Amino acid sequence: MAGVAQKKIYKYKKVLSNPSRWEVVLKEIRTLVDMALTSPLQDDSINQAPLEIVSKLLSENTNLTTQEHENIIVAIAPLLENNHPPPDLCEFFCKHCRERPRSMVVIEVFTPVVQRILKHNMDFGKCPRLRLFTQEYILALNELNAGMEVVKKFIQSMHGPTGHCPHPRVLPNLVAVCLAAIYSCYEEFINSRDNSPSLKEIRNGCQQPCDRKPTLPLRLLHPSPDLVSQEATLSEARLKSVVVASSEIHVEVEHTSTAKPALTASAGNDSEPNLIDCLMVSPACSTMSIELGPQADRTLGCYVEILKLLSDYDDWRPSLASLLQPIPFPKEALAHEKFTKELKYVIQRFAEDPRQEVHSCLLSVRAGKDGWFQLYSPGGVACDDDGELFASMVHILMGSCYKTKKFLLSLAENKLGPCMLLALRGNQTMVEILCLMLEYNIIDNKDTQLQIISTLESTAVGKRMYEQLCDRQRELKELQRKGGPTRLTLPSKSTDADLARLLSSGSFGNLENLSLAFTNVTSACAEHLIKLPSLKQLNLWSTQFGDAGLRLLSEHLTMLQVLNLCETPVTDAGLLALSSMKSLCSLNMNSTKLSADTYEDLKAKLPNLKEVDVRYTEAW
């Protein structure tokens, strides 16, 4: 019996190897399929042989009409119900999906084929064209009039109507298709750059040493030894935009490197960590703008939407979180604002899930490697808010087994600024975090402890929780009685309102050193600054503090010794007012609109000025 079937197959193979009239060929294909389906020997080779024959026929005859293509696909459709198409046939199906996505063949014939692939495929690595066909099929669905709705219904059909998907291979197969499709969107860009930056390099500004200008020292004269002096260098390099263009992708990378200032500790305080170093959250050092071509953009939109759909299913979420925990996307995708903004929905779903097996996947797979928690927290590559998602992630992690000193230490070391800013704005999770840091003695620096206390007392919820903590730990009240901090740093992205709220929450009569660098404060905050009687050092680097605020400071803060106005919008009109501040020893006007005449005037009227920085001004 097997011999008879083999002979028939050989006969059809011979007939179809030299096609003359296609109507005859089509008839022969139908007969061949019927023979395979009706053969009492349901052997894999009996079913696969006709598919192999048709596959060879199509690859050798590339001049067929669209109608002939569709007729052949319909003819072999019955065999595809229980058999994967061979590689060459997959290639043919991919071509059809790309060229005729609205063809009824896509819906009527390909749908059950792709459903079977997703349910039964065990390894796309062994048959990558099956994955490619699945990818092109989904894109074809997305091209229909109600594209994304059709894709959504297809995903629903793969999950099934019950709360638990009965097919364990569907999710990993769908994720594999999504990852490959998303990678393909950036592939041309990736291949166009041999020195494509690592994720760490993207986060640090994609700086390439060979492109940097030599850094000039800020200190021009030796300082007075009794001052708390600025010991920083400003990396003034504005690296030229790097443009990588291709038929699909246009990428523009703009670099602005700004080194954060470090302040040395005053005499007698050398043993304590520097508050500025502990709390300064440097701004994003670069913006990487990735612009995809129309086709790549549609592909990305489709497959990120599928990941969002997958994350909506409770039973799929644990496996999805596990599959995405190693961050299996190219670094170019993580630097692409559109991608990370859309993927944020998936990360939010993980952060809302109470199951530890889900939300623990927000953390990195191993120490020293970034996880979703790092990428979407303030300062991370993907963060596009002031910390709302960060707060959600911290809340769920602290509510499980991560309520440990180790986790709090990590937050204190890396994310203290964002935690304090969110607590200052009344976020209850962050208020709890700061209270726990005090309770577990996470923070050693007394100034930092006092700043945390002031932050807690600036809101009703913070004041209530801090009072409860004090009832348990009397030494905290004793600490507060000794007076406010001598140093204070507002976290990045703080506003005038945040500063006002903080300064009104407690005593700051001892405050000598205040850093507002890289915050969003403006001249409006000057009315609060002039109420600080002991202020000697003020850092306004890269803020929107202007002339009006400068004039107000010059009238009231006559004891100010160190002032940093680097990269602020101040002009001669405000800078001239500084001539009344006779105590100024250090003045940074780097990258301002200072003129040479005003600089000469200031030098003549400020006899104690020992340090000055006028780089990138007319006076340089």
Coordinates of C-alpha atoms in Angstrom, one line a residue:
M1 CA 0.0 0.0 0.0
A2 CA 2.8 2.3 0.9
G3 CA 4.5 1.5 -2.4
V4 CA 1.4 2.4 -4.4
A5 CA 1.1 5.8 -2.6
Q6 CA 4.8 6.5 -3.3
K7 CA 4.4 5.6 -7.0
K8 CA 1.5 8.0 -7.3
I9 CA 3.5 10.8 -5.6
Y10 CA 6.4 10.1 -8.0
K11 CA 4.0 10.4 -10.9
Y12 CA 2.6 13.7 -9.8
K13 CA 6.1 15.0 -9.1
K14 CA 7.1 14.2 -12.7
V15 CA 3.9 15.7 -14.2
L16 CA 4.2 18.9 -12.2
S17 CA 8.0 19.3 -12.9
N18 CA 7.2 20.3 -16.5
P19 CA 4.0 22.4 -16.3
S20 CA 2.4 23.4 -19.6
R21 CA -1.1 24.7 -19.0
W22 CA -1.8 26.0 -15.5
E23 CA -5.4 24.9 -15.4
V24 CA -4.1 21.4 -15.9
V25 CA -1.5 21.9 -13.2
L26 CA -4.1 23.2 -10.8
K27 CA -6.3 20.1 -11.5
E28 CA -3.3 17.8 -10.9
I29 CA -2.5 19.6 -7.6
R30 CA -6.1 19.1 -6.4
T31 CA -6.0 15.4 -7.3
L32 CA -2.7 15.1 -5.5
V33 CA -4.1 16.6 -2.4
D34 CA -7.2 14.4 -2.5
M35 CA -4.9 11.3 -2.8
A36 CA -2.9 12.4 0.2
L37 CA -6.0 13.0 2.3
T38 CA -7.8 9.8 1.3
S39 CA -4.7 7.6 1.6
P40 CA -5.3 4.9 4.4
L41 CA -1.7 5.4 5.4
Q42 CA -1.7 8.7 7.3
D43 CA 2.0 8.9 7.3
D44 CA 3.7 12.3 7.7
S45 CA 5.6 11.7 4.4
I46 CA 2.4 11.2 2.5
N47 CA 1.0 14.5 3.7
Q48 CA 4.3 16.4 3.4
A49 CA 5.2 15.2 -0.1
P50 CA 2.5 17.2 -1.9
L51 CA 3.5 20.3 0.0
E52 CA 7.1 19.8 -1.0
I53 CA 6.1 19.3 -4.6
V54 CA 4.0 22.5 -4.7
S55 CA 6.7 24.4 -2.9
K56 CA 9.3 23.4 -5.5
L57 CA 6.8 24.2 -8.3
L58 CA 6.2 27.7 -7.0
S59 CA 9.9 28.5 -6.4
E60 CA 10.7 27.5 -10.0
N61 CA 7.8 29.4 -11.6
T62 CA 7.9 33.0 -10.3
N63 CA 5.9 34.5 -13.2
L64 CA 2.5 33.3 -12.0
T65 CA -0.4 35.7 -11.7
T66 CA -1.9 36.6 -8.4
Q67 CA -5.1 34.6 -9.2
E68 CA -3.0 31.5 -10.0
H69 CA -1.2 32.0 -6.6
E70 CA -4.4 32.1 -4.7
N71 CA -5.9 29.1 -6.6
I72 CA -2.8 27.0 -5.6
I73 CA -3.0 28.1 -2.0
V74 CA -6.7 27.2 -1.8
A75 CA -6.0 23.8 -3.4
I76 CA -3.4 22.8 -0.8
A77 CA -5.3 24.4 2.2
P78 CA -6.8 21.0 3.4
L79 CA -3.2 19.6 3.8
L80 CA -2.2 22.6 5.9
E81 CA -4.8 21.9 8.6
N82 CA -2.5 19.2 10.1
N83 CA 0.9 20.0 8.6
H84 CA 3.3 22.9 8.9
P85 CA 4.2 24.4 5.5
P86 CA 7.8 23.7 4.5
P87 CA 10.3 26.6 4.4
D88 CA 10.0 27.5 0.7
L89 CA 6.2 27.5 1.0
C90 CA 6.5 29.8 4.0
E91 CA 8.5 32.2 1.9
F92 CA 5.8 32.1 -0.7
F93 CA 3.1 32.7 2.0
C94 CA 5.1 35.7 3.4
K95 CA 5.3 37.2 0.0
H96 CA 1.6 36.9 -0.5
C97 CA 0.9 38.5 2.9
R98 CA 3.1 41.5 2.0
E99 CA 1.7 41.9 -1.5
R100 CA -1.9 41.1 -0.9
P101 CA -2.7 41.6 2.8
R102 CA -6.4 42.2 2.1
S103 CA -6.8 38.9 0.1
M104 CA -9.4 36.6 1.5
V105 CA -6.8 33.8 1.4
V106 CA -5.1 35.5 4.3
I107 CA -8.1 35.2 6.5
E108 CA -9.6 32.0 5.3
V109 CA -6.6 29.8 4.6
F110 CA -3.7 31.3 6.6
T111 CA -5.5 31.9 9.9
P112 CA -5.9 28.2 10.8
V113 CA -2.3 27.5 9.6
V114 CA -0.9 30.3 11.9
Q115 CA -3.1 29.1 14.8
R116 CA -1.7 25.6 14.4
I117 CA 1.9 27.0 14.3
L118 CA 1.4 29.0 17.5
K119 CA -0.2 26.1 19.3
H120 CA 2.2 23.4 18.3
N121 CA 5.6 24.9 17.4
M122 CA 8.3 23.9 19.9
D123 CA 11.3 25.9 18.6
F124 CA 11.3 28.7 16.1
G125 CA 15.1 28.4 16.1
K126 CA 14.8 25.2 14.0
C127 CA 12.2 26.7 11.6
P128 CA 12.7 30.5 11.5
R129 CA 10.5 30.8 8.4
L130 CA 7.5 29.6 10.4
R131 CA 8.1 32.6 12.7
L132 CA 8.6 35.0 9.8
F133 CA 5.3 33.7 8.2
T134 CA 3.5 34.3 11.5
Q135 CA 5.0 37.7 11.7
E136 CA 3.9 38.7 8.2
Y137 CA 0.4 37.2 8.7
I138 CA -0.2 39.4 11.8
L139 CA 1.0 42.5 9.9
A140 CA -1.4 41.6 7.1
L141 CA -4.2 41.5 9.6
N142 CA -3.1 44.9 10.8
E143 CA -3.4 46.3 7.2
L144 CA -7.2 45.6 7.1
N145 CA -9.6 48.4 7.7
A146 CA -10.2 47.6 11.4
G147 CA -6.6 46.4 11.6
M148 CA -5.8 46.4 15.3
E149 CA -9.3 45.2 16.2
V150 CA -8.8 42.2 13.9
V151 CA -5.4 41.5 15.5
K152 CA -7.0 41.8 19.0
K153 CA -9.7 39.2 18.0
F154 CA -7.0 36.9 16.7
I155 CA -5.1 37.1 20.0
Q156 CA -8.4 36.4 21.8
S157 CA -8.9 33.4 19.6
M158 CA -5.5 32.1 20.5
H159 CA -6.1 32.5 24.2
G160 CA -9.6 30.9 24.2
P161 CA -12.8 31.9 25.9
T162 CA -11.9 30.6 29.4
G163 CA -9.8 32.4 32.0
H164 CA -6.9 30.0 31.5
C165 CA -5.4 29.4 28.0
P166 CA -5.4 25.6 27.3
H167 CA -2.4 25.8 25.0
P168 CA 1.0 26.3 26.8
R169 CA 3.0 27.0 23.7
V170 CA 0.9 30.0 22.4
L171 CA 2.3 32.7 24.7
P172 CA 6.0 31.9 24.3
N173 CA 5.5 31.6 20.5
L174 CA 3.7 34.9 20.4
V175 CA 6.4 36.6 22.4
A176 CA 9.1 35.2 20.2
V177 CA 7.3 36.6 17.1
C178 CA 6.9 40.0 18.9
L179 CA 10.5 40.2 19.9
A180 CA 11.8 39.3 16.4
A181 CA 9.4 41.8 14.8
I182 CA 10.4 44.7 17.1
Y183 CA 14.1 43.9 16.6
S184 CA 13.5 44.1 12.8
C185 CA 12.3 47.7 13.2
Y186 CA 15.7 48.7 14.4
E187 CA 17.8 46.2 12.5
E188 CA 19.0 48.6 9.7
F189 CA 20.0 51.2 12.3
I190 CA 21.8 48.6 14.4
N191 CA 23.7 47.3 11.3
S192 CA 24.6 50.8 10.2
R193 CA 26.6 51.5 13.4
D194 CA 29.5 49.2 14.3
N195 CA 30.0 51.2 17.5
S196 CA 26.3 51.2 18.5
P197 CA 26.3 52.4 22.1
S198 CA 25.5 50.1 25.0
L199 CA 22.5 50.8 27.2
K200 CA 24.9 52.1 29.9
E201 CA 26.5 54.4 27.3
I202 CA 23.0 55.7 26.2
R203 CA 22.1 56.4 29.9
N204 CA 25.4 58.2 30.4
G205 CA 25.1 60.3 27.3
C206 CA 26.6 58.2 24.6
Q207 CA 29.9 60.1 25.0
Q208 CA 32.8 59.1 22.9
P209 CA 36.1 60.1 24.3
C210 CA 37.6 60.9 20.9
D211 CA 34.9 63.5 20.3
R212 CA 35.3 65.4 23.6
K213 CA 36.9 68.8 23.9
P214 CA 39.5 69.0 26.7
T215 CA 37.8 69.9 30.0
L216 CA 38.9 73.3 31.4
P217 CA 39.3 73.7 35.1
L218 CA 36.7 75.7 36.9
R219 CA 39.1 76.8 39.6
L220 CA 41.1 79.7 38.2
L221 CA 42.6 81.0 41.5
H222 CA 43.4 79.2 44.8
P223 CA 40.4 79.5 47.2
S224 CA 40.4 80.6 50.7
P225 CA 41.0 77.5 52.9
D226 CA 38.1 78.3 55.2
L227 CA 35.4 78.2 52.5
V228 CA 33.3 75.4 51.3
S229 CA 34.5 75.7 47.8
Q230 CA 33.2 74.3 44.5
E231 CA 35.6 71.6 43.3
A232 CA 34.0 70.9 40.0
T233 CA 34.8 71.0 36.3
L234 CA 32.2 71.8 33.8
S235 CA 32.4 69.7 30.7
E236 CA 31.3 72.2 28.2
A237 CA 31.4 70.0 25.2
R238 CA 28.4 70.3 22.9
L239 CA 29.0 67.3 20.7
K240 CA 27.7 67.8 17.2
S241 CA 24.6 65.8 16.2
V242 CA 25.3 62.4 14.8
V243 CA 22.8 61.6 12.0
V244 CA 22.4 58.1 10.7
A245 CA 20.0 57.9 7.8
S246 CA 18.7 54.9 5.8
S247 CA 15.7 54.0 3.7
E248 CA 13.8 53.0 6.8
I249 CA 15.4 54.9 9.7
H250 CA 16.5 58.4 10.5
V251 CA 18.4 58.8 13.8
E252 CA 19.6 61.9 15.4
V253 CA 21.7 61.9 18.5
E254 CA 22.3 65.2 20.3
H255 CA 24.9 65.1 23.1
T256 CA 25.1 67.6 25.9
S257 CA 27.5 66.6 28.6
T258 CA 27.1 68.3 31.9
A259 CA 29.1 67.2 34.8
K260 CA 27.4 67.5 38.2
P261 CA 29.1 69.7 40.7
A262 CA 30.8 68.2 43.7
L263 CA 31.2 70.3 46.9
T264 CA 33.9 69.5 49.3
A265 CA 33.0 69.1 53.0
S266 CA 33.8 71.9 55.4
A267 CA 36.5 71.5 58.0
G268 CA 35.5 69.2 60.8
N269 CA 32.9 67.4 58.7
D270 CA 35.2 65.3 56.5
S271 CA 34.0 62.0 58.0
E272 CA 30.4 62.5 56.8
P273 CA 29.3 61.8 53.2
N274 CA 28.7 64.9 51.1
L275 CA 25.0 65.8 50.9
I276 CA 25.3 67.1 47.4
D277 CA 27.0 63.9 46.2
C278 CA 24.3 61.8 48.0
L279 CA 21.3 63.6 46.6
M280 CA 22.3 65.3 43.3
V281 CA 20.3 63.7 40.5
S282 CA 22.1 64.6 37.3
P283 CA 19.8 65.4 34.4
A284 CA 19.6 63.4 31.3
C285 CA 22.9 64.0 29.6
S286 CA 21.7 63.3 26.1
T287 CA 18.6 63.0 24.0
M288 CA 18.5 60.2 21.4
S289 CA 15.8 60.8 18.9
I290 CA 15.0 57.8 16.8
E291 CA 12.7 58.2 13.8
L292 CA 11.5 55.1 12.1
G293 CA 10.3 54.9 8.5
P294 CA 6.5 54.4 7.9
Q295 CA 6.7 50.6 7.5
A296 CA 8.9 50.1 10.6
D297 CA 6.7 52.5 12.5
R298 CA 3.6 50.5 11.7
T299 CA 5.3 47.2 12.6
L300 CA 6.5 48.6 15.9
G301 CA 3.0 49.9 16.7
C302 CA 1.4 46.6 15.9
Y303 CA 3.7 44.4 18.0
V304 CA 4.0 46.7 21.0
E305 CA 0.1 46.7 21.0
I306 CA 0.2 42.8 21.0
L307 CA 2.5 42.9 24.1
K308 CA 0.0 45.2 25.8
L309 CA -2.8 42.8 24.9
L310 CA -0.8 39.8 26.3
S311 CA -0.2 41.6 29.5
D312 CA -4.0 42.0 30.0
Y313 CA -4.5 38.3 30.5
D314 CA -4.0 37.3 34.2
D315 CA -3.0 33.8 33.4
W316 CA -0.4 34.9 30.8
R317 CA 1.1 37.7 32.9
P318 CA 3.5 35.6 35.1
S319 CA 5.1 33.9 32.0
L320 CA 5.1 37.2 30.1
A321 CA 6.9 39.0 33.0
S322 CA 9.4 36.2 33.2
L323 CA 10.1 36.3 29.4
L324 CA 10.6 40.0 29.5
Q325 CA 12.6 40.2 32.7
P326 CA 16.0 39.9 30.9
I327 CA 15.0 43.0 28.8
P328 CA 15.2 41.2 25.5
F329 CA 15.0 44.3 23.3
P330 CA 17.8 46.0 21.4
K331 CA 19.3 49.0 23.2
E332 CA 18.2 51.2 20.3
A333 CA 14.6 50.3 21.2
L334 CA 15.2 51.3 24.8
A335 CA 16.5 54.7 23.6
H336 CA 13.4 55.2 21.4
E337 CA 10.9 57.3 23.2
K338 CA 7.9 56.0 21.3
F339 CA 8.8 52.4 22.2
T340 CA 9.4 52.9 25.9
K341 CA 6.3 55.1 26.2
E342 CA 4.0 52.4 24.7
L343 CA 5.7 49.6 26.6
K344 CA 5.1 51.5 29.8
Y345 CA 1.6 50.0 29.8
V346 CA 3.0 46.5 30.1
I347 CA 5.4 47.5 33.0
Q348 CA 2.5 49.2 34.8
R349 CA 0.5 46.0 34.5
F350 CA 3.4 44.1 36.1
A351 CA 3.6 46.8 38.9
E352 CA -0.1 46.5 39.6
D353 CA 0.0 42.7 39.9
P354 CA 0.0 41.5 43.5
R355 CA 1.6 38.2 42.7
Q356 CA 5.3 38.1 43.6
E357 CA 6.2 35.9 40.6
V358 CA 5.0 38.8 38.4
H359 CA 6.2 42.0 40.1
S360 CA 9.5 40.5 41.2
C361 CA 10.3 40.4 37.4
L362 CA 10.6 44.2 37.5
L363 CA 14.0 43.8 39.1
S364 CA 17.1 42.7 37.2
V365 CA 17.9 39.1 36.6
R366 CA 21.2 39.5 38.3
A367 CA 23.2 42.1 40.3
G368 CA 24.8 44.8 38.4
K369 CA 22.4 44.6 35.5
D370 CA 19.5 47.0 34.9
G371 CA 16.0 45.8 35.2
W372 CA 12.6 47.5 34.3
F373 CA 12.7 49.1 37.8
Q374 CA 15.9 50.9 36.9
L375 CA 14.9 51.8 33.4
Y376 CA 11.5 53.4 34.3
S377 CA 12.5 55.1 37.5
P378 CA 13.6 58.8 37.5
G379 CA 16.9 59.1 35.8
G380 CA 16.4 55.9 33.9
V381 CA 16.5 55.7 30.1
A382 CA 12.7 55.1 29.8
C383 CA 11.4 57.5 32.5
D384 CA 9.0 60.1 31.0
D385 CA 7.2 61.2 34.1
D386 CA 8.1 62.7 37.5
G387 CA 8.0 59.2 39.1
E388 CA 4.4 58.0 39.1
L389 CA 5.4 54.6 37.7
F390 CA 8.4 54.5 40.0
A391 CA 6.2 55.0 43.0
S392 CA 3.9 52.2 41.8
M393 CA 6.8 49.8 41.4
V394 CA 8.3 50.7 44.8
H395 CA 4.8 50.3 46.4
I396 CA 4.3 46.8 45.1
L397 CA 7.9 45.7 45.8
M398 CA 7.9 47.0 49.4
G399 CA 4.6 45.2 50.0
S400 CA 6.2 41.8 49.3
C401 CA 9.4 40.2 50.4
Y402 CA 11.4 43.2 49.4
K403 CA 10.6 45.2 52.6
T404 CA 14.2 44.7 53.6
K405 CA 17.1 46.9 54.7
K406 CA 18.9 45.9 51.5
F407 CA 16.2 47.3 49.2
L408 CA 16.0 50.5 51.3
L409 CA 19.8 50.9 51.1
S410 CA 19.6 50.6 47.3
L411 CA 16.9 53.3 47.2
A412 CA 18.9 55.6 49.5
E413 CA 22.0 55.2 47.4
N414 CA 20.5 55.5 43.9
K415 CA 17.0 57.1 44.2
L416 CA 16.9 59.3 47.3
G417 CA 16.2 62.5 45.3
P418 CA 13.1 61.1 43.5
C419 CA 11.8 59.6 46.7
M420 CA 12.1 62.9 48.5
L421 CA 10.5 64.9 45.6
L422 CA 7.5 62.5 45.5
A423 CA 7.2 62.6 49.3
L424 CA 7.3 66.4 49.1
R425 CA 4.3 66.2 46.8
G426 CA 2.4 64.0 49.1
N427 CA 3.0 60.5 47.7
Q428 CA 2.2 58.1 50.6
T429 CA 4.4 55.3 49.4
M430 CA 7.4 57.6 49.4
V431 CA 6.5 59.1 52.8
E432 CA 6.6 55.5 54.1
I433 CA 9.9 54.9 52.4
L434 CA 11.5 57.9 54.1
C435 CA 10.1 57.0 57.5
L436 CA 11.5 53.5 57.1
M437 CA 14.9 54.9 56.1
L438 CA 14.9 56.9 59.4
E439 CA 13.6 54.0 61.4
Y440 CA 16.2 51.5 60.1
N441 CA 19.1 54.1 60.3
I442 CA 19.7 53.8 56.6
I443 CA 21.0 57.4 56.4
D444 CA 24.1 58.3 58.4
N445 CA 24.5 61.9 57.4
K446 CA 22.8 64.2 59.9
D447 CA 22.1 66.9 57.4
T448 CA 20.4 64.4 55.1
Q449 CA 18.3 63.1 58.0
L450 CA 17.2 66.6 58.8
Q451 CA 16.3 67.2 55.2
I452 CA 14.2 64.0 55.2
I453 CA 12.5 65.2 58.4
S454 CA 11.7 68.6 56.8
T455 CA 10.3 66.8 53.8
L456 CA 8.1 64.6 55.9
E457 CA 6.8 67.6 57.9
S458 CA 5.8 69.5 54.7
T459 CA 2.7 67.4 54.1
A460 CA -0.2 66.3 56.3
V461 CA 0.4 62.6 55.6
G462 CA 4.1 62.9 56.2
K463 CA 3.7 64.8 59.4
R464 CA 1.3 62.2 60.8
M465 CA 3.5 59.3 59.9
Y466 CA 6.6 61.1 61.2
E467 CA 4.9 61.8 64.5
Q468 CA 4.0 58.1 64.8
L469 CA 7.7 57.3 64.1
C470 CA 8.9 59.7 66.8
D471 CA 6.6 58.1 69.3
R472 CA 8.5 54.9 68.7
Q473 CA 12.0 56.6 68.5
R474 CA 12.6 59.5 70.8
E475 CA 16.1 60.2 69.5
L476 CA 14.6 61.5 66.3
K477 CA 12.9 64.3 68.2
E478 CA 16.2 65.0 69.9
L479 CA 17.9 65.3 66.6
Q480 CA 15.3 67.8 65.3
R481 CA 15.6 69.9 68.4
K482 CA 19.3 70.6 67.6
G483 CA 18.2 72.8 64.6
G484 CA 17.8 72.5 60.9
P485 CA 20.3 71.2 58.4
T486 CA 23.3 73.2 57.3
R487 CA 23.2 71.8 53.8
L488 CA 20.2 71.1 51.5
T489 CA 19.8 69.9 48.0
L490 CA 16.5 69.8 46.1
P491 CA 16.0 66.8 43.8
S492 CA 16.0 67.2 40.1
K493 CA 12.7 68.4 38.6
S494 CA 11.7 70.2 41.8
T495 CA 9.6 73.4 41.2
D496 CA 9.2 76.7 43.0
A497 CA 6.2 75.2 44.8
D498 CA 8.3 72.2 46.0
L499 CA 10.9 74.6 47.4
A500 CA 8.3 76.8 49.1
R501 CA 6.6 73.7 50.7
L502 CA 9.9 72.4 52.0
L503 CA 11.2 75.7 53.4
S504 CA 7.9 76.3 55.2
S505 CA 7.9 72.9 56.8
G506 CA 10.6 73.5 59.5
S507 CA 13.5 75.6 60.7
F508 CA 16.2 76.4 58.2
G509 CA 17.9 79.1 60.2
N510 CA 21.2 77.1 60.1
L511 CA 21.1 76.5 56.4
E512 CA 24.5 77.6 54.8
N513 CA 24.6 75.6 51.6
L514 CA 21.7 75.2 49.2
S515 CA 21.8 73.5 45.8
L516 CA 18.9 73.9 43.4
A517 CA 21.0 72.7 40.4
F518 CA 19.1 71.1 37.5
T519 CA 15.7 71.8 39.1
N520 CA 12.8 73.7 37.5
V521 CA 12.9 76.7 39.8
T522 CA 12.6 80.2 38.5
S523 CA 13.1 83.8 39.8
A524 CA 9.8 83.4 41.7
C525 CA 11.6 81.3 44.4
A526 CA 13.9 84.3 45.3
E527 CA 11.3 85.5 47.8
H528 CA 11.8 82.3 49.8
L529 CA 15.6 82.3 49.4
I530 CA 16.0 85.8 51.0
K531 CA 14.5 84.4 54.2
L532 CA 17.5 82.2 54.8
P533 CA 19.7 84.3 57.1
S534 CA 22.8 82.0 57.2
L535 CA 23.0 81.2 53.5
K536 CA 26.5 81.4 52.2
Q537 CA 26.5 79.1 49.1
L538 CA 23.8 78.9 46.4
N539 CA 23.9 76.7 43.4
L540 CA 21.5 77.6 40.6
W541 CA 23.2 75.7 37.8
S542 CA 21.0 75.0 34.8
T543 CA 17.8 76.5 36.2
Q544 CA 15.4 79.1 34.9
F545 CA 16.4 81.6 37.6
G546 CA 16.7 85.0 35.9
D547 CA 17.4 88.7 36.3
A548 CA 14.4 89.5 38.5
G549 CA 15.4 86.9 41.1
L550 CA 19.1 88.0 41.0
R551 CA 18.2 91.6 41.8
L552 CA 16.1 90.4 44.8
L553 CA 19.0 88.3 46.1
S554 CA 21.5 91.1 45.8
E555 CA 19.3 93.3 48.0
H556 CA 19.0 90.8 50.9
L557 CA 21.7 88.1 50.8
T558 CA 24.7 90.3 51.3
M559 CA 26.5 87.5 53.2
L560 CA 26.5 85.2 50.2
Q561 CA 30.0 83.9 49.4
V562 CA 29.6 81.3 46.6
L563 CA 27.1 81.7 43.7
N564 CA 26.7 79.4 40.7
L565 CA 24.7 80.8 37.8
C566 CA 26.1 78.5 35.1
E567 CA 23.7 77.9 32.2
T568 CA 21.0 80.3 33.6
P569 CA 19.1 82.9 31.5
V570 CA 20.6 85.8 33.5
T571 CA 21.9 88.9 31.5
D572 CA 23.9 92.0 32.3
A573 CA 20.8 93.6 33.7
G574 CA 20.7 91.2 36.6
L575 CA 24.5 90.5 36.9
L576 CA 25.3 94.2 37.5
A577 CA 23.2 94.0 40.7
L578 CA 25.7 91.5 42.1
S579 CA 28.2 94.4 42.6
S580 CA 26.5 95.1 46.0
M581 CA 27.3 91.6 47.2
K582 CA 30.7 92.4 48.7
S583 CA 31.2 89.0 50.3
L584 CA 31.2 87.0 47.1
C585 CA 34.4 84.9 46.8
S586 CA 33.3 82.5 44.0
L587 CA 31.1 83.3 41.1
N588 CA 30.3 81.0 38.1
M589 CA 28.8 82.8 35.1
N590 CA 29.7 80.1 32.6
S591 CA 27.4 80.0 29.5
T592 CA 25.4 83.1 30.4
K593 CA 24.8 86.4 28.5
L594 CA 27.6 88.2 30.4
S595 CA 29.3 91.0 28.4
A596 CA 33.0 92.0 28.7
D597 CA 32.0 95.4 30.2
T598 CA 29.9 94.0 32.9
Y599 CA 32.6 91.5 33.8
E600 CA 35.1 94.3 34.2
D601 CA 32.7 96.3 36.3
L602 CA 32.1 93.3 38.6
K603 CA 35.8 92.6 39.1
A604 CA 36.3 96.3 40.1
K605 CA 33.5 96.3 42.6
L606 CA 33.9 92.8 44.2
P607 CA 37.3 92.9 45.9
N608 CA 37.0 89.5 47.6
L609 CA 36.3 87.6 44.3
K610 CA 38.9 84.8 44.1
E611 CA 37.2 82.3 41.8
V612 CA 35.4 83.2 38.6
D613 CA 34.2 81.3 35.6
V614 CA 33.3 83.2 32.5
R615 CA 33.7 80.6 29.8
Y616 CA 31.4 80.6 26.8
T617 CA 30.5 84.3 27.4
E618 CA 31.6 87.4 25.6
A619 CA 34.0 88.0 28.5
W620 CA 35.9 84.8 27.8

